[in-house]
Short mmCIF file of C-alpha atoms and ligand atoms in Angstrom, two decimals:
data_model
loop_
_atom_site.label_atom_id
_atom_site.label_comp_id
_atom_site.label_asym_id
_atom_site.label_seq_id
_atom_site.Cartn_x
_atom_site.Cartn_y
_atom_site.Cartn_z
CA MET A 1 119.76 254.84 -73.18
CA ASP A 2 116.99 257.27 -72.25
CA ARG A 3 115.92 254.79 -69.62
CA LEU A 4 119.39 254.98 -68.03
CA ILE A 5 119.13 258.81 -67.93
CA ASP A 6 115.73 258.42 -66.18
CA MET A 7 117.53 256.28 -63.58
CA GLY A 8 120.14 259.02 -63.03
CA VAL A 9 122.93 257.14 -64.76
CA LEU A 10 125.10 258.23 -67.71
CA ALA A 11 127.05 255.31 -69.25
CA CYS A 12 130.07 256.44 -71.21
CA ARG A 13 132.79 254.80 -73.38
CA GLN A 14 136.15 256.22 -74.22
CA LYS A 15 138.23 256.51 -77.36
CA ASN A 16 142.01 256.58 -77.38
CA SER A 17 144.18 258.92 -79.45
CA ARG A 18 144.00 256.50 -82.46
CA GLY A 19 140.24 256.91 -82.57
CA THR A 20 139.46 253.34 -81.64
CA PHE A 21 137.48 252.36 -78.56
CA LYS A 22 139.29 251.61 -75.33
CA PRO A 23 138.13 248.58 -73.36
CA HIS A 24 136.08 250.93 -71.27
CA LEU A 25 132.83 251.56 -69.54
CA ALA A 26 132.33 254.48 -67.14
CA VAL A 27 129.19 255.11 -65.11
CA ARG A 28 128.42 258.73 -64.04
CA PHE A 29 125.79 259.41 -61.45
CA ARG A 30 125.12 261.64 -58.41
CA SER A 31 125.94 260.27 -55.02
CA GLU A 32 123.19 260.30 -52.30
CA ASP A 33 124.63 263.62 -51.09
CA GLY A 34 124.46 265.10 -54.62
CA LYS A 35 128.12 264.88 -55.80
CA VAL A 36 128.79 263.95 -59.41
CA CYS A 37 130.72 260.61 -59.38
CA THR A 38 132.33 258.53 -62.13
CA PHE A 39 133.22 254.90 -61.68
CA SER A 40 135.30 253.21 -64.43
CA VAL A 41 134.45 249.50 -64.66
CA ASP A 42 137.09 246.92 -65.58
CA SER A 43 138.87 249.60 -67.59
CA THR A 44 142.44 250.66 -68.32
CA ARG A 45 143.74 253.83 -66.62
CA VAL A 46 143.24 257.25 -68.05
CA PRO A 47 146.62 259.00 -68.47
CA LYS A 48 147.62 260.58 -65.19
CA LYS A 49 147.55 264.20 -66.50
CA GLN A 50 143.84 263.75 -67.60
CA PRO A 51 140.88 264.09 -65.24
CA GLN A 52 140.45 260.85 -63.32
CA PRO A 53 137.31 258.90 -62.33
CA ASP A 54 136.45 258.56 -58.63
CA ALA A 55 137.25 254.83 -58.79
CA TYR A 56 138.54 252.13 -61.11
CA LEU A 57 136.44 249.13 -60.06
CA ILE A 58 138.28 245.84 -60.84
CA THR A 59 135.87 242.87 -60.55
CA HIS A 60 138.57 240.24 -60.71
CA ALA A 61 142.09 239.51 -61.91
CA HIS A 62 141.54 238.05 -65.37
CA SER A 63 143.58 240.02 -68.02
CA ASP A 64 140.54 241.03 -70.09
CA HIS A 65 139.24 243.06 -67.12
CA HIS A 66 142.38 245.27 -67.21
CA GLY A 67 143.50 245.13 -63.60
CA LYS A 68 147.13 245.09 -64.86
CA SER A 69 146.68 248.71 -65.82
CA ALA A 70 144.14 249.88 -63.20
CA MET A 71 146.13 248.36 -60.28
CA LEU A 72 148.73 251.14 -60.70
CA SER A 73 146.19 253.83 -59.80
CA GLU A 74 145.52 254.83 -56.18
CA LEU A 75 141.85 255.08 -57.24
CA SER A 76 141.59 251.36 -58.03
CA VAL A 77 139.22 249.27 -55.87
CA CYS A 78 139.17 245.41 -55.74
CA THR A 79 139.05 242.66 -53.11
CA ASP A 80 142.11 241.71 -51.13
CA LYS A 81 142.37 238.44 -53.04
CA THR A 82 142.14 240.14 -56.41
CA ALA A 83 144.89 242.50 -55.32
CA VAL A 84 147.11 239.47 -54.30
CA ALA A 85 146.34 237.76 -57.61
CA LEU A 86 147.20 240.89 -59.65
CA GLU A 87 150.45 241.32 -57.74
CA ILE A 88 151.53 237.66 -58.39
CA ARG A 89 150.34 237.67 -61.99
CA HIS A 90 151.93 240.96 -63.10
CA ASP A 91 154.83 241.25 -60.58
CA ARG A 92 153.87 244.87 -59.71
CA LYS A 93 152.55 246.49 -56.61
CA PHE A 94 148.79 247.09 -56.21
CA LYS A 95 148.39 250.80 -55.41
CA GLY A 96 144.63 251.07 -54.81
CA LYS A 97 142.24 250.25 -51.98
CA THR A 98 140.94 246.80 -51.10
CA VAL A 99 137.62 245.55 -49.71
CA ASP A 100 136.39 242.20 -48.35
CA MET A 101 134.60 239.64 -50.43
CA CYS A 102 131.31 240.56 -48.62
CA GLY A 103 132.22 244.08 -47.59
CA SER A 104 131.74 247.70 -48.24
CA ILE A 105 133.97 250.73 -49.00
CA GLU A 106 133.22 254.50 -49.13
CA VAL A 107 134.17 256.10 -52.38
CA ASN A 108 133.63 259.90 -52.48
CA GLY A 109 130.39 259.72 -50.46
CA THR A 110 129.07 256.50 -52.04
CA THR A 111 128.98 253.25 -50.19
CA VAL A 112 130.05 250.49 -52.53
CA ARG A 113 129.21 246.92 -51.45
CA THR A 114 130.67 243.68 -52.72
CA TYR A 115 129.08 240.32 -53.42
CA PRO A 116 130.99 237.15 -54.50
CA THR A 117 130.34 235.85 -58.00
CA GLY A 118 132.18 232.50 -57.67
CA HIS A 119 134.08 233.16 -60.95
CA THR A 120 137.62 233.21 -59.66
CA ALA A 121 139.22 233.58 -56.27
CA GLY A 122 138.53 237.22 -55.29
CA ALA A 123 135.86 237.88 -57.96
CA VAL A 124 133.02 240.12 -56.76
CA ALA A 125 130.21 242.24 -58.02
CA PHE A 126 130.02 245.90 -56.94
CA TYR A 127 126.68 247.48 -55.80
CA TRP A 128 125.75 251.04 -54.92
CA GLU A 129 122.78 253.41 -55.02
CA ASN A 130 122.63 256.83 -56.54
CA ASP A 131 120.80 260.05 -55.54
CA VAL A 132 117.48 258.94 -57.02
CA GLY A 133 117.66 255.51 -55.34
CA THR A 134 118.68 253.52 -58.44
CA ARG A 135 120.40 250.34 -57.25
CA ILE A 136 123.31 249.66 -59.60
CA LEU A 137 124.96 246.22 -59.74
CA VAL A 138 128.19 245.61 -61.75
CA THR A 139 128.84 241.84 -61.85
CA GLY A 140 132.02 241.26 -63.88
CA ASP A 141 132.07 237.54 -64.85
CA VAL A 142 129.75 235.26 -62.93
CA LYS A 143 129.72 231.53 -62.06
CA ASP A 144 127.39 231.59 -59.10
CA PRO A 145 124.84 234.34 -58.86
CA SER A 146 123.23 233.07 -55.58
CA ALA A 147 124.79 235.90 -53.47
CA LEU A 148 123.78 238.73 -55.78
CA PRO A 149 121.26 241.30 -54.57
CA LYS A 150 118.29 242.69 -56.45
CA CYS A 151 118.98 245.80 -58.48
CA ASP A 152 117.45 248.37 -60.87
CA LEU A 153 120.32 248.64 -63.31
CA LEU A 154 122.39 245.46 -64.02
CA ILE A 155 125.76 245.88 -65.69
CA THR A 156 126.90 242.36 -66.61
CA GLU A 157 128.77 240.00 -68.91
CA ALA A 158 127.76 237.69 -71.79
CA ASN A 159 130.77 235.41 -72.26
CA TYR A 160 128.37 232.58 -73.15
CA GLY A 161 125.37 234.84 -73.94
CA ASP A 162 124.55 233.71 -77.53
CA HIS A 163 121.52 231.45 -77.15
CA ALA A 164 121.73 230.26 -80.75
CA ASP A 165 125.25 228.91 -80.35
CA PRO A 166 125.31 225.35 -78.99
CA SER A 167 128.69 225.99 -77.36
CA CYS A 168 126.95 228.50 -75.08
CA HIS A 169 124.90 225.70 -73.44
CA PHE A 170 126.81 223.44 -71.05
CA GLU A 171 126.96 221.89 -67.61
CA ASP A 172 130.02 221.21 -65.52
CA ASP A 173 131.08 217.61 -65.97
CA ILE A 174 131.87 216.80 -62.35
CA GLU A 175 131.41 213.02 -62.96
CA GLY A 176 133.90 213.24 -65.83
CA PHE A 177 136.35 214.99 -63.54
CA ARG A 178 135.89 212.28 -60.94
CA SER A 179 136.38 209.46 -63.48
CA ALA A 180 139.51 211.28 -64.80
CA LEU A 181 140.91 211.30 -61.26
CA GLU A 182 140.27 207.61 -60.88
CA SER A 183 141.61 206.68 -64.32
CA SER A 184 145.16 206.30 -63.12
CA SER A 185 147.36 206.78 -60.05
CA GLN A 186 149.19 209.45 -62.09
CA VAL A 187 146.86 212.09 -63.39
CA ALA A 188 147.64 215.53 -64.82
CA PHE A 189 145.10 218.30 -65.29
CA GLY A 190 145.83 221.18 -67.68
CA ALA A 191 144.45 224.34 -66.16
CA TYR A 192 145.28 228.07 -66.44
CA ALA A 193 147.34 229.23 -63.45
CA PHE A 194 144.84 231.77 -62.35
CA GLY A 195 141.21 230.70 -62.07
CA LYS A 196 141.05 227.13 -63.42
CA ALA A 197 143.96 225.82 -61.30
CA GLN A 198 142.34 226.99 -58.09
CA ARG A 199 139.03 225.51 -59.24
CA ALA A 200 140.82 222.21 -59.92
CA VAL A 201 142.34 222.17 -56.37
CA GLU A 202 138.88 222.91 -54.83
CA LEU A 203 137.20 220.25 -56.93
CA LEU A 204 139.84 217.67 -55.98
CA ARG A 205 139.38 218.45 -52.34
CA GLU A 206 135.56 218.42 -52.60
CA ILE A 207 135.56 214.97 -54.12
CA GLY A 208 137.80 213.64 -51.43
CA HIS A 209 141.36 213.67 -52.78
CA ASP A 210 143.29 214.66 -49.67
CA GLY A 211 146.83 213.77 -50.80
CA PRO A 212 149.44 216.21 -52.13
CA ILE A 213 148.82 218.00 -55.42
CA ALA A 214 151.90 218.98 -57.44
CA MET A 215 151.62 222.29 -59.24
CA GLU A 216 153.59 224.52 -61.65
CA GLU A 217 155.18 227.41 -59.81
CA LYS A 218 152.77 230.30 -60.50
CA SER A 219 149.71 228.05 -60.05
CA LEU A 220 151.15 226.90 -56.76
CA MET A 221 151.86 230.40 -55.50
CA LEU A 222 148.33 231.68 -56.52
CA SER A 223 146.65 228.57 -55.02
CA ASN A 224 148.52 228.87 -51.67
CA ARG A 225 147.79 232.55 -51.30
CA LEU A 226 144.16 232.58 -52.63
CA LEU A 227 142.54 229.43 -51.31
CA ASP A 228 141.37 229.20 -47.75
CA GLU A 229 142.01 225.45 -47.38
CA PRO A 230 144.16 224.20 -50.25
CA GLY A 231 145.55 221.18 -48.41
CA GLU A 232 149.08 220.04 -49.24
CA LEU A 233 150.33 221.62 -52.45
CA VAL A 234 153.88 221.01 -53.65
CA GLY A 235 156.08 222.19 -56.48
CA LEU A 236 156.75 220.00 -59.56
CA GLY A 237 160.31 219.50 -58.28
CA GLU A 238 158.94 217.57 -55.33
CA PHE A 239 156.75 215.53 -57.57
CA ASP A 240 157.71 211.84 -57.18
CA GLY A 241 155.50 210.57 -60.00
CA ASP A 242 152.70 209.33 -57.83
CA ALA A 243 150.74 212.51 -57.25
CA ILE A 244 148.03 214.49 -58.99
CA CYS A 245 149.46 217.29 -61.07
CA ILE A 246 148.05 220.66 -62.19
CA VAL A 247 149.94 222.50 -64.86
CA PRO A 248 149.01 225.06 -67.59
CA PRO A 249 147.61 223.17 -70.67
CA TRP A 250 150.71 223.80 -72.76
CA ASP A 251 152.95 222.21 -70.15
CA LEU A 252 151.14 218.81 -70.19
CA GLY A 253 153.51 217.55 -72.91
CA LYS A 254 156.50 218.08 -70.59
CA LEU A 255 155.16 215.64 -67.99
CA PRO A 256 155.91 211.84 -68.11
CA ARG A 257 154.30 210.06 -71.04
CA ASN A 258 152.63 207.42 -68.93
CA MET A 259 150.45 209.94 -67.05
CA ALA A 260 146.77 210.24 -67.79
CA LYS A 261 146.32 213.85 -69.02
CA TYR A 262 143.26 216.03 -69.34
CA VAL A 263 142.55 219.65 -70.11
CA MET A 264 139.91 221.57 -68.08
CA THR A 265 138.26 223.57 -70.78
CA GLY A 266 135.04 223.88 -72.77
CA ARG A 267 137.17 223.92 -75.99
CA GLN A 268 137.59 220.73 -78.04
CA ASP A 269 140.72 221.60 -79.90
CA TYR A 270 143.34 220.32 -77.45
CA TYR A 271 145.34 217.20 -78.16
CA TYR A 272 144.31 215.82 -74.71
CA PRO A 273 140.72 214.91 -73.77
CA SER A 274 138.86 217.82 -72.41
CA LEU A 275 136.83 218.06 -69.22
CA GLN A 276 133.96 220.54 -69.36
CA ILE A 277 134.50 222.64 -66.24
CA SER A 278 133.67 226.23 -66.66
CA ASP A 279 134.23 229.37 -64.60
CA HIS A 280 131.12 230.91 -66.20
CA LEU A 281 127.39 230.68 -66.35
CA ASP A 282 126.08 229.37 -69.62
CA ALA A 283 123.38 231.09 -71.76
CA ASN A 284 120.43 229.85 -69.64
CA GLY A 285 122.39 230.56 -66.43
CA LEU A 286 122.86 234.18 -67.51
CA VAL A 287 119.13 234.58 -68.10
CA ASP A 288 118.40 232.98 -64.71
CA MET A 289 120.80 235.44 -63.12
CA VAL A 290 118.97 238.39 -64.72
CA GLU A 291 115.62 237.09 -63.52
CA LYS A 292 116.91 236.63 -60.02
CA VAL A 293 118.32 240.10 -59.64
CA ASP A 294 115.30 241.50 -61.54
CA PRO A 295 116.62 244.76 -62.98
CA GLU A 296 114.54 247.35 -64.82
CA MET A 297 117.34 247.58 -67.31
CA THR A 298 120.48 245.57 -68.20
CA LEU A 299 123.64 246.89 -69.83
CA VAL A 300 125.87 244.07 -71.20
CA TYR A 301 129.47 245.41 -71.26
CA HIS A 302 131.70 242.31 -71.62
CA PRO A 303 133.47 240.58 -73.43
CA GLY A 304 134.37 242.15 -76.77
CA GLY A 305 132.82 240.73 -79.92
CA ASP A 306 129.16 240.17 -80.70
CA ARG A 307 127.97 238.28 -77.70
CA PRO A 308 126.94 241.30 -75.62
CA GLY A 309 124.69 242.41 -78.50
CA LYS A 310 123.29 238.91 -78.91
CA PHE A 311 122.53 238.52 -75.17
CA ALA A 312 120.93 242.00 -75.05
CA SER A 313 118.72 241.10 -78.00
CA HIS A 314 117.77 237.82 -76.31
CA LEU A 315 116.85 239.71 -73.13
CA ASN A 316 114.70 242.16 -75.14
CA SER A 317 112.97 239.18 -76.82
CA ILE A 318 111.87 237.88 -73.50
CA GLY A 319 110.55 241.26 -72.40
CA ARG A 320 113.62 242.44 -70.39
CA GLY A 321 115.04 245.82 -71.33
CA ALA A 322 118.66 245.54 -72.29
CA VAL A 323 121.41 247.33 -74.25
CA CYS A 324 125.01 246.47 -74.97
CA LEU A 325 128.18 248.51 -74.76
CA GLU A 326 128.05 249.27 -78.51
CA ASP A 327 124.73 251.01 -77.97
CA VAL A 328 126.38 253.50 -75.58
CA ASP A 329 126.78 256.58 -77.64
CA ASN A 330 128.25 258.91 -75.05
CA ILE A 331 131.84 258.86 -76.19
CA LEU A 332 134.61 260.60 -74.26
CA GLY A 333 137.90 261.65 -75.71
CA ASN A 334 141.04 261.28 -73.64
CA GLU A 335 140.76 264.86 -72.52
CA PHE A 336 137.57 264.41 -70.59
CA LEU A 337 136.09 261.89 -68.26
ZN1 LIG B 401 137.00 236.37 -65.97
#
């Protein structure tokens, strides 16, 4: 943590009134013109009567990044697509400010830039510099690090960061996906409505399926609004039995029995055969990302559980300085941020 202080950054966590940790990381620093700034990262809101951060950065619209709460603050910042996804998913109005996928936004004297991470539609990393020139990069979840810039402090995820766990090593099975598509004229893919369903549409278009795709209602709405060129997408009501279907995994059983059915997941515990298509980097991919952006220090903040600690240890073992959220010992009560 001393190294973060040397970089002009104070990382903080928060406790709630029950004394347990909130899903929270805040980063305090001085802006280039000397103002003290606090950015909350993928965190729930602080109650309105309490001092607020300068921004709630929302990297993308998956629930475990807490946009459902942060979107109700005028201080929230996310991409246009993430705002659309949050509004559709949670049926509430996004009250914050939006930024382009490769854009920038001024927050209290700091220019915050965005870089796509390929994780979901709208998912970006945030980047800014502080008063001593430390380049700070907050990635959220990452699938494709190719657009990410170099940095001094990397704040990142470790969803598959446990090198000793075989399930953290994988490759996307594009050939399996293609074979599944060709296995029958009636194929259904089980995919979560936000994230996987859009990836399924993109993959189908990439491998040359240009016919209609029938989708469950929320998946359809999200895909039509979030994808630039989704092609013809229709509701399940218009499904005449001879199309490709995309529905949430738990809805596969409601479709006709003669359809070929697959689940797009890394998990093996579904009744239907699974297709390994991930929205994430695997353990080696995460290390490659760190080497590419080449930080002096890495802070692993996501997800919950022991993977951030394991990934930080792995980075230390290969000579790269790293800590995880649990190592952050600046703890804020609700009354102070
Ligand atoms: Zn995610």
